């Protein structure tokens, strides 16, 4: 419906895996979670400086704590880091602080074996977006692809766009 105020805006929701393997720093580089947050920050910066009125949000899953808007059904291990909104400097500073400090205590992490289902995360997105009138957001999952490789596990941040 073109009369809806958000109908001409792109809506990007980053779904970021925040389980324990994503929070471990690899060598001298940042953790996969910090890398994923850096991608979000870059996307927000591009939209902010480009003058776009697009909407960007960040939803973490695999967290020890749960945080969703009060008017939304609460799902375990899902944490809304940033609401779907137009990017702003405050949100980018919050992401930068998380990237620099690696202080993930606000939401915590689950181990890989903790029981949660990706379908639950997608349901949380669907219910929350419909409540806000956003019917088809672009979802960018950033997940840990832990697998056995030689003598140990290798984690890699991967992303894909679903529409």
mmCIF file of N, CA, C and O in Angstrom, residues 2-73:
data_model
loop_
_atom_site.group_PDB
_atom_site.id
_atom_site.type_symbol
_atom_site.label_atom_id
_atom_site.label_comp_id
_atom_site.label_asym_id
_atom_site.label_seq_id
_atom_site.Cartn_x
_atom_site.Cartn_y
_atom_site.Cartn_z
ATOM 1 N N UNK A 2 0.832 2.042 -1.048
ATOM 2 C CA UNK A 2 1.711 3.209 -1.168
ATOM 3 C C UNK A 2 1.317 4.332 -0.224
ATOM 4 O O UNK A 2 2.060 5.282 -0.054
ATOM 5 N N UNK A 3 0.157 4.243 0.438
ATOM 6 C CA UNK A 3 -0.226 5.278 1.391
ATOM 7 C C UNK A 3 0.422 5.051 2.757
ATOM 8 O O UNK A 3 0.441 5.945 3.590
ATOM 9 N N UNK A 4 0.963 3.858 3.000
ATOM 10 C CA UNK A 4 1.637 3.570 4.266
ATOM 11 C C UNK A 4 2.932 4.367 4.306
ATOM 12 O O UNK A 4 3.680 4.404 3.330
ATOM 13 N N UNK A 5 3.243 5.035 5.440
ATOM 14 C CA UNK A 5 4.423 5.905 5.490
ATOM 15 C C UNK A 5 5.742 5.188 5.226
ATOM 16 O O UNK A 5 6.687 5.801 4.769
ATOM 17 N N UNK A 6 5.850 3.893 5.497
ATOM 18 C CA UNK A 6 7.104 3.180 5.304
ATOM 19 C C UNK A 6 7.158 2.437 3.977
ATOM 20 O O UNK A 6 8.083 1.699 3.713
ATOM 21 N N UNK A 7 6.157 2.643 3.103
ATOM 22 C CA UNK A 7 6.065 1.838 1.891
ATOM 23 C C UNK A 7 7.195 2.113 0.907
ATOM 24 O O UNK A 7 7.525 1.254 0.105
ATOM 25 N N UNK A 8 7.819 3.265 0.930
ATOM 26 C CA UNK A 8 8.892 3.587 -0.001
ATOM 27 C C UNK A 8 10.267 3.406 0.629
ATOM 28 O O UNK A 8 11.261 3.762 0.038
ATOM 29 N N UNK A 9 10.319 2.842 1.810
ATOM 30 C CA UNK A 9 11.583 2.644 2.503
ATOM 31 C C UNK A 9 11.987 1.183 2.430
ATOM 32 O O UNK A 9 11.155 0.291 2.454
ATOM 33 N N UNK A 10 13.282 0.972 2.341
ATOM 34 C CA UNK A 10 13.800 -0.380 2.465
ATOM 35 C C UNK A 10 13.906 -0.658 3.957
ATOM 36 O O UNK A 10 14.230 0.233 4.749
ATOM 37 N N UNK A 11 13.610 -1.861 4.352
ATOM 38 C CA UNK A 11 13.688 -2.249 5.753
ATOM 39 C C UNK A 11 14.635 -3.435 5.859
ATOM 40 O O UNK A 11 14.352 -4.513 5.337
ATOM 41 N N UNK A 12 15.766 -3.233 6.517
ATOM 42 C CA UNK A 12 16.781 -4.270 6.657
ATOM 43 C C UNK A 12 16.864 -4.666 8.117
ATOM 44 O O UNK A 12 17.075 -3.811 8.985
ATOM 45 N N UNK A 13 16.694 -5.944 8.379
ATOM 46 C CA UNK A 13 16.823 -6.457 9.737
ATOM 47 C C UNK A 13 17.976 -7.448 9.770
ATOM 48 O O UNK A 13 17.964 -8.445 9.054
ATOM 49 N N UNK A 14 18.987 -7.135 10.569
ATOM 50 C CA UNK A 14 20.122 -8.028 10.734
ATOM 51 C C UNK A 14 19.805 -9.008 11.854
ATOM 52 O O UNK A 14 19.506 -8.592 12.973
ATOM 53 N N UNK A 15 19.852 -10.298 11.555
ATOM 54 C CA UNK A 15 19.691 -11.360 12.545
ATOM 55 C C UNK A 15 21.086 -11.895 12.815
ATOM 56 O O UNK A 15 21.692 -12.526 11.949
ATOM 57 N N UNK A 16 21.591 -11.630 14.008
ATOM 58 C CA UNK A 16 22.988 -11.970 14.291
ATOM 59 C C UNK A 16 23.068 -13.066 15.343
ATOM 60 O O UNK A 16 22.500 -12.956 16.421
ATOM 61 N N UNK A 17 23.802 -14.103 15.006
ATOM 62 C CA UNK A 17 24.074 -15.216 15.906
ATOM 63 C C UNK A 17 24.986 -14.695 17.018
ATOM 64 O O UNK A 17 26.092 -14.224 16.749
ATOM 65 N N UNK A 18 24.533 -14.772 18.267
ATOM 66 C CA UNK A 18 25.327 -14.290 19.397
ATOM 67 C C UNK A 18 25.709 -15.434 20.334
ATOM 68 O O UNK A 18 26.034 -15.207 21.501
ATOM 69 N N UNK A 19 25.677 -16.673 19.810
ATOM 70 C CA UNK A 19 26.092 -17.809 20.632
ATOM 71 C C UNK A 19 27.583 -17.703 20.940
ATOM 72 O O UNK A 19 28.325 -16.972 20.281
ATOM 73 N N UNK A 20 28.018 -18.442 21.923
ATOM 74 C CA UNK A 20 29.385 -18.359 22.437
ATOM 75 C C UNK A 20 30.474 -18.404 21.360
ATOM 76 O O UNK A 20 31.410 -17.597 21.417
ATOM 77 N N UNK A 21 30.412 -19.299 20.355
ATOM 78 C CA UNK A 21 31.491 -19.312 19.353
ATOM 79 C C UNK A 21 31.641 -17.987 18.592
ATOM 80 O O UNK A 21 32.735 -17.663 18.135
ATOM 81 N N UNK A 22 30.576 -17.230 18.465
ATOM 82 C CA UNK A 22 30.633 -15.948 17.758
ATOM 83 C C UNK A 22 31.342 -14.871 18.585
ATOM 84 O O UNK A 22 31.777 -13.862 18.039
ATOM 85 N N UNK A 23 31.428 -15.084 19.898
ATOM 86 C CA UNK A 23 31.991 -14.065 20.788
ATOM 87 C C UNK A 23 33.477 -14.264 21.063
ATOM 88 O O UNK A 23 34.101 -13.448 21.736
ATOM 89 N N UNK A 24 34.051 -15.337 20.544
ATOM 90 C CA UNK A 24 35.459 -15.647 20.799
ATOM 91 C C UNK A 24 36.333 -14.959 19.761
ATOM 92 O O UNK A 24 36.146 -15.133 18.560
ATOM 93 N N UNK A 25 37.289 -14.181 20.275
ATOM 94 C CA UNK A 25 38.223 -13.485 19.390
ATOM 95 C C UNK A 25 39.109 -14.506 18.707
ATOM 96 O O UNK A 25 39.587 -15.457 19.333
ATOM 97 N N UNK A 26 39.312 -14.323 17.415
ATOM 98 C CA UNK A 26 40.143 -15.263 16.663
ATOM 99 C C UNK A 26 41.507 -14.639 16.371
ATOM 100 O O UNK A 26 41.606 -13.693 15.600
ATOM 101 N N UNK A 27 42.529 -15.174 17.022
ATOM 102 C CA UNK A 27 43.877 -14.651 16.820
ATOM 103 C C UNK A 27 43.970 -13.185 17.207
ATOM 104 O O UNK A 27 43.511 -12.777 18.258
ATOM 105 N N UNK A 28 44.568 -12.406 16.323
ATOM 106 C CA UNK A 28 44.720 -10.975 16.577
ATOM 107 C C UNK A 28 43.513 -10.171 16.113
ATOM 108 O O UNK A 28 43.410 -8.990 16.410
ATOM 109 N N UNK A 29 42.621 -10.808 15.374
ATOM 110 C CA UNK A 29 41.466 -10.096 14.822
ATOM 111 C C UNK A 29 40.280 -10.072 15.768
ATOM 112 O O UNK A 29 40.286 -10.705 16.826
ATOM 113 N N UNK A 30 39.258 -9.346 15.382
ATOM 114 C CA UNK A 30 38.061 -9.260 16.210
ATOM 115 C C UNK A 30 37.253 -10.558 16.154
ATOM 116 O O UNK A 30 37.432 -11.391 15.261
ATOM 117 N N UNK A 31 36.352 -10.719 17.106
ATOM 118 C CA UNK A 31 35.479 -11.888 17.135
ATOM 119 C C UNK A 31 34.518 -11.835 15.950
ATOM 120 O O UNK A 31 34.272 -10.764 15.389
ATOM 121 N N UNK A 32 33.962 -12.970 15.554
ATOM 122 C CA UNK A 32 32.961 -12.953 14.489
ATOM 123 C C UNK A 32 31.767 -12.049 14.812
ATOM 124 O O UNK A 32 31.225 -11.396 13.920
ATOM 125 N N UNK A 33 31.393 -11.976 16.093
ATOM 126 C CA UNK A 33 30.289 -11.084 16.470
ATOM 127 C C UNK A 33 30.680 -9.629 16.236
ATOM 128 O O UNK A 33 29.897 -8.844 15.691
ATOM 129 N N UNK A 34 31.894 -9.259 16.611
ATOM 130 C CA UNK A 34 32.367 -7.891 16.373
ATOM 131 C C UNK A 34 32.411 -7.594 14.879
ATOM 132 O O UNK A 34 32.065 -6.487 14.442
ATOM 133 N N UNK A 35 32.814 -8.581 14.068
ATOM 134 C CA UNK A 35 32.834 -8.397 12.624
ATOM 135 C C UNK A 35 31.417 -8.182 12.084
ATOM 136 O O UNK A 35 31.196 -7.321 11.228
ATOM 137 N N UNK A 36 30.469 -8.967 12.586
ATOM 138 C CA UNK A 36 29.072 -8.826 12.150
ATOM 139 C C UNK A 36 28.525 -7.456 12.540
ATOM 140 O O UNK A 36 27.858 -6.797 11.736
ATOM 141 N N UNK A 37 28.830 -7.011 13.758
ATOM 142 C CA UNK A 37 28.370 -5.688 14.194
ATOM 143 C C UNK A 37 29.018 -4.589 13.348
ATOM 144 O O UNK A 37 28.398 -3.565 13.060
ATOM 145 N N UNK A 38 30.263 -4.803 12.929
ATOM 146 C CA UNK A 38 30.929 -3.856 12.044
ATOM 147 C C UNK A 38 30.229 -3.765 10.691
ATOM 148 O O UNK A 38 30.116 -2.682 10.106
ATOM 149 N N UNK A 39 29.737 -4.892 10.193
ATOM 150 C CA UNK A 39 28.970 -4.887 8.931
ATOM 151 C C UNK A 39 27.693 -4.078 9.084
ATOM 152 O O UNK A 39 27.327 -3.293 8.197
ATOM 153 N N UNK A 40 27.018 -4.262 10.212
ATOM 154 C CA UNK A 40 25.788 -3.504 10.476
ATOM 155 C C UNK A 40 26.104 -2.019 10.539
ATOM 156 O O UNK A 40 25.414 -1.192 9.940
ATOM 157 N N UNK A 41 27.167 -1.689 11.253
ATOM 158 C CA UNK A 41 27.562 -0.289 11.399
ATOM 159 C C UNK A 41 27.873 0.328 10.040
ATOM 160 O O UNK A 41 27.472 1.458 9.752
ATOM 161 N N UNK A 42 28.551 -0.411 9.182
ATOM 162 C CA UNK A 42 28.868 0.080 7.843
ATOM 163 C C UNK A 42 27.597 0.318 7.029
ATOM 164 O O UNK A 42 27.470 1.341 6.341
ATOM 165 N N UNK A 43 26.659 -0.595 7.110
ATOM 166 C CA UNK A 43 25.377 -0.439 6.413
ATOM 167 C C UNK A 43 24.641 0.799 6.920
ATOM 168 O O UNK A 43 24.107 1.587 6.128
ATOM 169 N N UNK A 44 24.636 0.974 8.246
ATOM 170 C CA UNK A 44 23.963 2.138 8.822
ATOM 171 C C UNK A 44 24.642 3.426 8.368
ATOM 172 O O UNK A 44 23.965 4.406 8.022
ATOM 173 N N UNK A 45 25.961 3.421 8.357
ATOM 174 C CA UNK A 45 26.714 4.611 7.958
ATOM 175 C C UNK A 45 26.410 4.974 6.502
ATOM 176 O O UNK A 45 26.185 6.142 6.182
ATOM 177 N N UNK A 46 26.397 3.976 5.626
ATOM 178 C CA UNK A 46 26.085 4.229 4.219
ATOM 179 C C UNK A 46 24.705 4.849 4.055
ATOM 180 O O UNK A 46 24.523 5.782 3.278
ATOM 181 N N UNK A 47 23.728 4.347 4.790
ATOM 182 C CA UNK A 47 22.368 4.866 4.680
ATOM 183 C C UNK A 47 22.239 6.257 5.313
ATOM 184 O O UNK A 47 21.547 7.111 4.801
ATOM 185 N N UNK A 48 22.938 6.478 6.417
ATOM 186 C CA UNK A 48 22.885 7.779 7.085
ATOM 187 C C UNK A 48 23.530 8.860 6.225
ATOM 188 O O UNK A 48 22.942 9.912 5.983
ATOM 189 N N UNK A 49 24.731 8.582 5.720
ATOM 190 C CA UNK A 49 25.436 9.579 4.912
ATOM 191 C C UNK A 49 24.825 9.736 3.529
ATOM 192 O O UNK A 49 24.957 10.776 2.908
ATOM 193 N N UNK A 50 24.156 8.694 3.055
ATOM 194 C CA UNK A 50 23.509 8.752 1.749
ATOM 195 C C UNK A 50 22.173 9.476 1.773
ATOM 196 O O UNK A 50 21.559 9.696 0.732
ATOM 197 N N UNK A 51 21.713 9.832 2.961
ATOM 198 C CA UNK A 51 20.452 10.548 3.084
ATOM 199 C C UNK A 51 19.231 9.658 2.888
ATOM 200 O O UNK A 51 18.123 10.159 2.730
ATOM 201 N N UNK A 52 19.447 8.336 2.889
ATOM 202 C CA UNK A 52 18.322 7.424 2.724
ATOM 203 C C UNK A 52 17.432 7.465 3.960
ATOM 204 O O UNK A 52 17.881 7.715 5.072
ATOM 205 N N UNK A 53 16.157 7.191 3.758
ATOM 206 C CA UNK A 53 15.241 7.105 4.895
ATOM 207 C C UNK A 53 14.920 5.647 5.194
ATOM 208 O O UNK A 53 13.912 5.339 5.804
ATOM 209 N N UNK A 54 15.817 4.741 4.745
ATOM 210 C CA UNK A 54 15.621 3.318 4.979
ATOM 211 C C UNK A 54 15.675 3.013 6.477
ATOM 212 O O UNK A 54 16.216 3.784 7.272
ATOM 213 N N UNK A 55 15.134 1.866 6.822
ATOM 214 C CA UNK A 55 15.084 1.431 8.206
ATOM 215 C C UNK A 55 16.046 0.263 8.404
ATOM 216 O O UNK A 55 16.145 -0.619 7.554
ATOM 217 N N UNK A 56 16.751 0.261 9.539
ATOM 218 C CA UNK A 56 17.700 -0.800 9.876
ATOM 219 C C UNK A 56 17.470 -1.205 11.322
ATOM 220 O O UNK A 56 17.260 -0.346 12.184
ATOM 221 N N UNK A 57 17.506 -2.496 11.586
ATOM 222 C CA UNK A 57 17.370 -3.001 12.948
ATOM 223 C C UNK A 57 18.333 -4.149 13.183
ATOM 224 O O UNK A 57 18.842 -4.752 12.240
ATOM 225 N N UNK A 58 18.576 -4.458 14.471
ATOM 226 C CA UNK A 58 19.490 -5.537 14.832
ATOM 227 C C UNK A 58 18.824 -6.423 15.875
ATOM 228 O O UNK A 58 18.401 -5.949 16.935
ATOM 229 N N UNK A 59 18.722 -7.703 15.552
ATOM 230 C CA UNK A 59 18.149 -8.695 16.450
ATOM 231 C C UNK A 59 19.193 -9.782 16.662
ATOM 232 O O UNK A 59 19.704 -10.359 15.693
ATOM 233 N N UNK A 60 19.552 -10.010 17.916
ATOM 234 C CA UNK A 60 20.512 -11.055 18.253
ATOM 235 C C UNK A 60 19.753 -12.310 18.660
ATOM 236 O O UNK A 60 18.693 -12.216 19.280
ATOM 237 N N UNK A 61 20.286 -13.459 18.312
ATOM 238 C CA UNK A 61 19.693 -14.701 18.803
ATOM 239 C C UNK A 61 20.800 -15.590 19.359
ATOM 240 O O UNK A 61 21.972 -15.409 19.050
ATOM 241 N N UNK A 62 20.409 -16.489 20.230
ATOM 242 C CA UNK A 62 21.386 -17.313 20.930
ATOM 243 C C UNK A 62 21.947 -16.587 22.135
ATOM 244 O O UNK A 62 23.044 -16.882 22.599
ATOM 245 N N UNK A 63 21.185 -15.627 22.646
ATOM 246 C CA UNK A 63 21.615 -14.842 23.800
ATOM 247 C C UNK A 63 21.128 -15.493 25.092
ATOM 248 O O UNK A 63 20.130 -16.214 25.105
ATOM 249 N N UNK A 64 21.827 -15.225 26.181
ATOM 250 C CA UNK A 64 21.407 -15.736 27.486
ATOM 251 C C UNK A 64 20.171 -14.985 27.965
ATOM 252 O O UNK A 64 19.301 -15.559 28.621
ATOM 253 N N UNK A 65 20.079 -13.720 27.630
ATOM 254 C CA UNK A 65 18.958 -12.886 28.071
ATOM 255 C C UNK A 65 17.990 -12.666 26.923
ATOM 256 O O UNK A 65 18.334 -12.817 25.759
ATOM 257 N N UNK A 66 16.770 -12.287 27.279
ATOM 258 C CA UNK A 66 15.719 -12.021 26.299
ATOM 259 C C UNK A 66 15.298 -10.571 26.428
ATOM 260 O O UNK A 66 15.089 -10.078 27.539
ATOM 261 N N UNK A 67 15.183 -9.886 25.279
ATOM 262 C CA UNK A 67 14.702 -8.499 25.281
ATOM 263 C C UNK A 67 14.010 -8.221 23.958
ATOM 264 O O UNK A 67 14.629 -8.228 22.903
ATOM 265 N N UNK A 68 12.722 -8.007 24.039
ATOM 266 C CA UNK A 68 11.912 -7.609 22.897
ATOM 267 C C UNK A 68 10.955 -6.524 23.392
ATOM 268 O O UNK A 68 10.756 -6.389 24.600
ATOM 269 N N UNK A 69 10.359 -5.749 22.507
ATOM 270 C CA UNK A 69 9.421 -4.719 22.965
ATOM 271 C C UNK A 69 8.323 -5.323 23.849
ATOM 272 O O UNK A 69 7.915 -6.472 23.649
ATOM 273 N N UNK A 70 7.860 -4.542 24.823
ATOM 274 C CA UNK A 70 6.848 -5.014 25.773
ATOM 275 C C UNK A 70 5.571 -5.488 25.099
ATOM 276 O O UNK A 70 4.912 -6.394 25.586
ATOM 277 N N UNK A 71 5.221 -4.870 23.979
ATOM 278 C CA UNK A 71 3.974 -5.232 23.309
ATOM 279 C C UNK A 71 4.131 -6.428 22.367
ATOM 280 O O UNK A 71 3.214 -6.786 21.650
ATOM 281 N N UNK A 72 5.294 -7.050 22.382
ATOM 282 C CA UNK A 72 5.563 -8.178 21.497
ATOM 283 C C UNK A 72 5.742 -9.443 22.332
ATOM 284 O O UNK A 72 6.252 -9.393 23.447
ATOM 285 N N UNK A 73 5.324 -10.577 21.787
ATOM 286 C CA UNK A 73 5.509 -11.845 22.470
ATOM 287 C C UNK A 73 6.999 -12.054 22.718
ATOM 288 O O UNK A 73 7.824 -11.815 21.838
#
